[in-house]
Amino acid sequence: AAKEAIAAAAQGPPVLERLMCAAAYLLPLAGALRSARPLTATFPELRHVCEPLMVLAGPLSSTMAIVAATSWLCYIVLDRNTVRWSYFMRYNCYQALLLGGLVSLLGLPCALAASGHAADATFRGAVTILPGGVLGGGSRKVGLAVLELLCGAWGLGIGVSAWAWSSGCCILGRFPDRIPAVSALADRHMR
């Protein structure tokens, strides 16, 4: 029995578990693609590059689907009594939740900028510190558009790179533990 346990540990997690963990990282990818909508609308070439990812994350394009996916991931992370989830599964689901939250926070300025008057009051101070020449004479609408594009680019970069790295590691049966701060927090919380 001990030899079988050692052989199972050497093989890594089961294939189904690997695929479920890779699927968990679709949550941050969907958030990144959602926050990058203004960016992909402005640059159609980028939209063409992102279309395969949009198809992949398509099932998580509605708010209800995101709530369901988040609930499922929370169940795996928080339930330690009903089902004995492996450490690999709990770690990856928790890390996917953290990355999804990070990408959502990056998308928050984009959502506020799109909402009009709330954005005007919220970002009045942030826009005035940006150089007026870059913003076309200090116009707040142009400043909000620039801020929206910057947040979209940042969110897209973080979301796509985190998804690609983490999903690849999960499929190979390895821990995606090289994401600064997020991996350390996931490891500390799951132990």
XYZ file of C-alpha atoms in Angstrom:
191
model
C 0.000 0.000 0.000
C 2.869 2.364 0.752
C 4.400 1.728 -2.675
C 1.074 2.519 -4.353
C 0.772 5.794 -2.408
C 4.317 6.792 -3.395
C 3.636 5.945 -7.049
C 0.380 7.961 -6.987
C 2.179 10.948 -5.462
C 4.907 10.751 -8.108
C 2.310 10.858 -10.905
C 0.728 13.988 -9.517
C -2.952 14.819 -9.216
C -5.561 12.911 -11.240
C -6.340 14.214 -14.731
C -9.885 15.299 -13.809
C -8.547 17.329 -10.905
C -5.974 18.970 -13.170
C -8.667 19.963 -15.664
C -10.970 21.294 -12.937
C -8.145 23.435 -11.559
C -7.300 24.743 -15.029
C -10.989 25.594 -15.520
C -10.979 27.566 -12.252
C -8.557 30.041 -13.825
C -11.181 30.977 -16.425
C -12.673 33.275 -13.754
C -9.771 35.773 -13.774
C -9.529 35.469 -17.556
C -13.208 36.372 -17.963
C -12.758 39.355 -15.630
C -9.724 40.513 -17.578
C -11.552 40.294 -20.892
C -14.513 42.174 -19.419
C -12.311 44.995 -18.127
C -10.544 45.171 -21.508
C -13.734 45.815 -23.521
C -12.950 49.533 -24.031
C -9.422 48.604 -25.092
C -10.542 45.961 -27.597
C -13.204 48.345 -28.949
C -10.557 51.011 -29.536
C -8.049 48.608 -31.088
C -9.823 46.105 -33.388
C -6.567 44.232 -34.045
C -6.325 43.427 -30.351
C -9.920 42.213 -30.423
C -9.030 39.751 -33.181
C -6.114 38.468 -31.106
C -8.350 38.083 -28.026
C -11.263 36.380 -29.824
C -10.100 32.800 -29.080
C -9.821 33.725 -25.401
C -13.280 35.315 -25.523
C -14.706 32.071 -26.893
C -12.934 30.111 -24.147
C -14.197 32.397 -21.371
C -17.609 32.863 -23.034
C -19.547 30.763 -20.505
C -18.469 33.241 -17.805
C -19.618 36.333 -19.685
C -22.789 36.879 -17.637
C -22.998 38.083 -14.058
C -25.000 35.011 -13.034
C -22.334 32.674 -14.421
C -19.618 34.544 -12.527
C -21.609 34.296 -9.295
C -22.114 30.558 -9.849
C -18.415 29.998 -10.608
C -17.351 32.040 -7.591
C -19.745 30.091 -5.349
C -18.378 26.808 -6.667
C -14.784 27.888 -6.017
C -15.675 29.125 -2.523
C -17.305 25.774 -1.776
C -14.123 23.934 -2.726
C -11.926 26.290 -0.717
C -14.076 26.563 2.397
C -15.657 23.092 2.737
C -13.266 20.875 4.622
C -15.809 18.517 6.203
C -18.233 17.262 3.542
C -15.767 16.419 0.762
C -12.055 15.881 1.224
C -10.670 18.048 -1.581
C -6.971 17.650 -2.234
C -4.528 20.384 -1.372
C -3.834 20.841 -5.107
C -7.516 21.503 -5.780
C -8.084 23.834 -2.824
C -4.863 25.791 -3.480
C -5.641 26.389 -7.145
C -9.271 27.328 -6.529
C -8.243 29.788 -3.815
C -5.569 31.291 -6.049
C -8.097 31.605 -8.897
C -10.454 33.458 -6.531
C -7.653 35.823 -5.486
C -6.676 36.499 -9.096
C -10.331 37.001 -10.056
C -10.706 39.541 -7.258
C -7.515 41.325 -8.285
C -8.619 41.587 -11.906
C -12.075 42.766 -10.807
C -10.502 45.504 -8.712
C -8.480 46.550 -11.749
C -11.713 46.723 -13.748
C -13.446 48.899 -11.155
C -12.055 52.201 -12.502
C -13.198 51.134 -15.971
C -16.714 50.515 -14.711
C -16.772 53.826 -12.852
C -15.416 55.676 -15.866
C -18.200 54.230 -18.006
C -20.894 55.303 -15.508
C -20.570 59.027 -16.223
C -21.262 61.388 -13.319
C -19.979 58.987 -10.646
C -16.707 58.778 -12.535
C -16.487 62.557 -12.826
C -16.632 62.986 -9.053
C -14.497 59.939 -8.262
C -11.644 60.625 -10.611
C -11.580 64.430 -10.545
C -8.414 64.449 -8.450
C -6.782 61.550 -10.311
C -7.326 63.120 -13.723
C -6.039 66.554 -12.759
C -2.649 65.151 -11.730
C -2.139 63.657 -15.202
C -0.268 65.879 -17.668
C -2.658 68.239 -19.479
C -0.759 68.009 -22.764
C -1.247 64.249 -22.923
C -4.923 64.607 -22.101
C -5.613 67.297 -24.665
C -5.740 70.374 -22.486
C -6.818 68.733 -19.233
C -10.252 67.546 -20.368
C -11.739 65.134 -17.812
C -13.517 63.083 -20.471
C -10.259 62.454 -22.295
C -8.549 61.719 -18.986
C -11.202 59.178 -18.070
C -10.854 57.547 -21.471
C -7.086 57.263 -21.008
C -7.570 55.881 -17.495
C -10.102 53.387 -18.832
C -7.680 52.195 -21.528
C -4.782 51.923 -19.062
C -6.850 49.895 -16.583
C -8.073 47.665 -19.409
C -4.528 47.052 -20.661
C -3.236 46.349 -17.170
C -6.125 44.004 -16.382
C -5.792 42.193 -19.710
C -2.060 41.708 -19.243
C -2.398 40.388 -15.703
C -5.437 38.240 -16.473
C -4.110 36.591 -19.625
C -0.619 35.944 -18.272
C -1.963 34.573 -14.963
C -4.456 32.373 -16.827
C -1.869 31.013 -19.268
C 0.741 30.280 -16.596
C -1.643 28.845 -14.030
C -3.692 26.725 -16.428
C -0.552 25.340 -18.042
C 0.880 24.389 -14.675
C -2.384 22.759 -13.600
C -2.639 20.694 -16.767
C 0.931 19.500 -16.241
C 0.129 18.655 -12.598
C 2.397 21.308 -11.100
C 1.602 24.049 -8.629
C 1.482 27.548 -10.198
C 3.319 28.966 -7.204
C 5.381 31.675 -8.876
C 2.790 34.465 -8.924
C 4.140 37.140 -6.536
C 2.109 37.768 -3.370
C -0.933 35.821 -4.622
C 0.781 32.408 -4.462
C 2.256 33.136 -1.038
C -1.163 34.161 0.284
C -2.849 31.088 -1.205
C -0.209 28.803 0.293
C -0.425 30.451 3.714
C -4.220 30.251 3.791
C -4.506 26.660 2.583
C -1.984 25.131 4.998
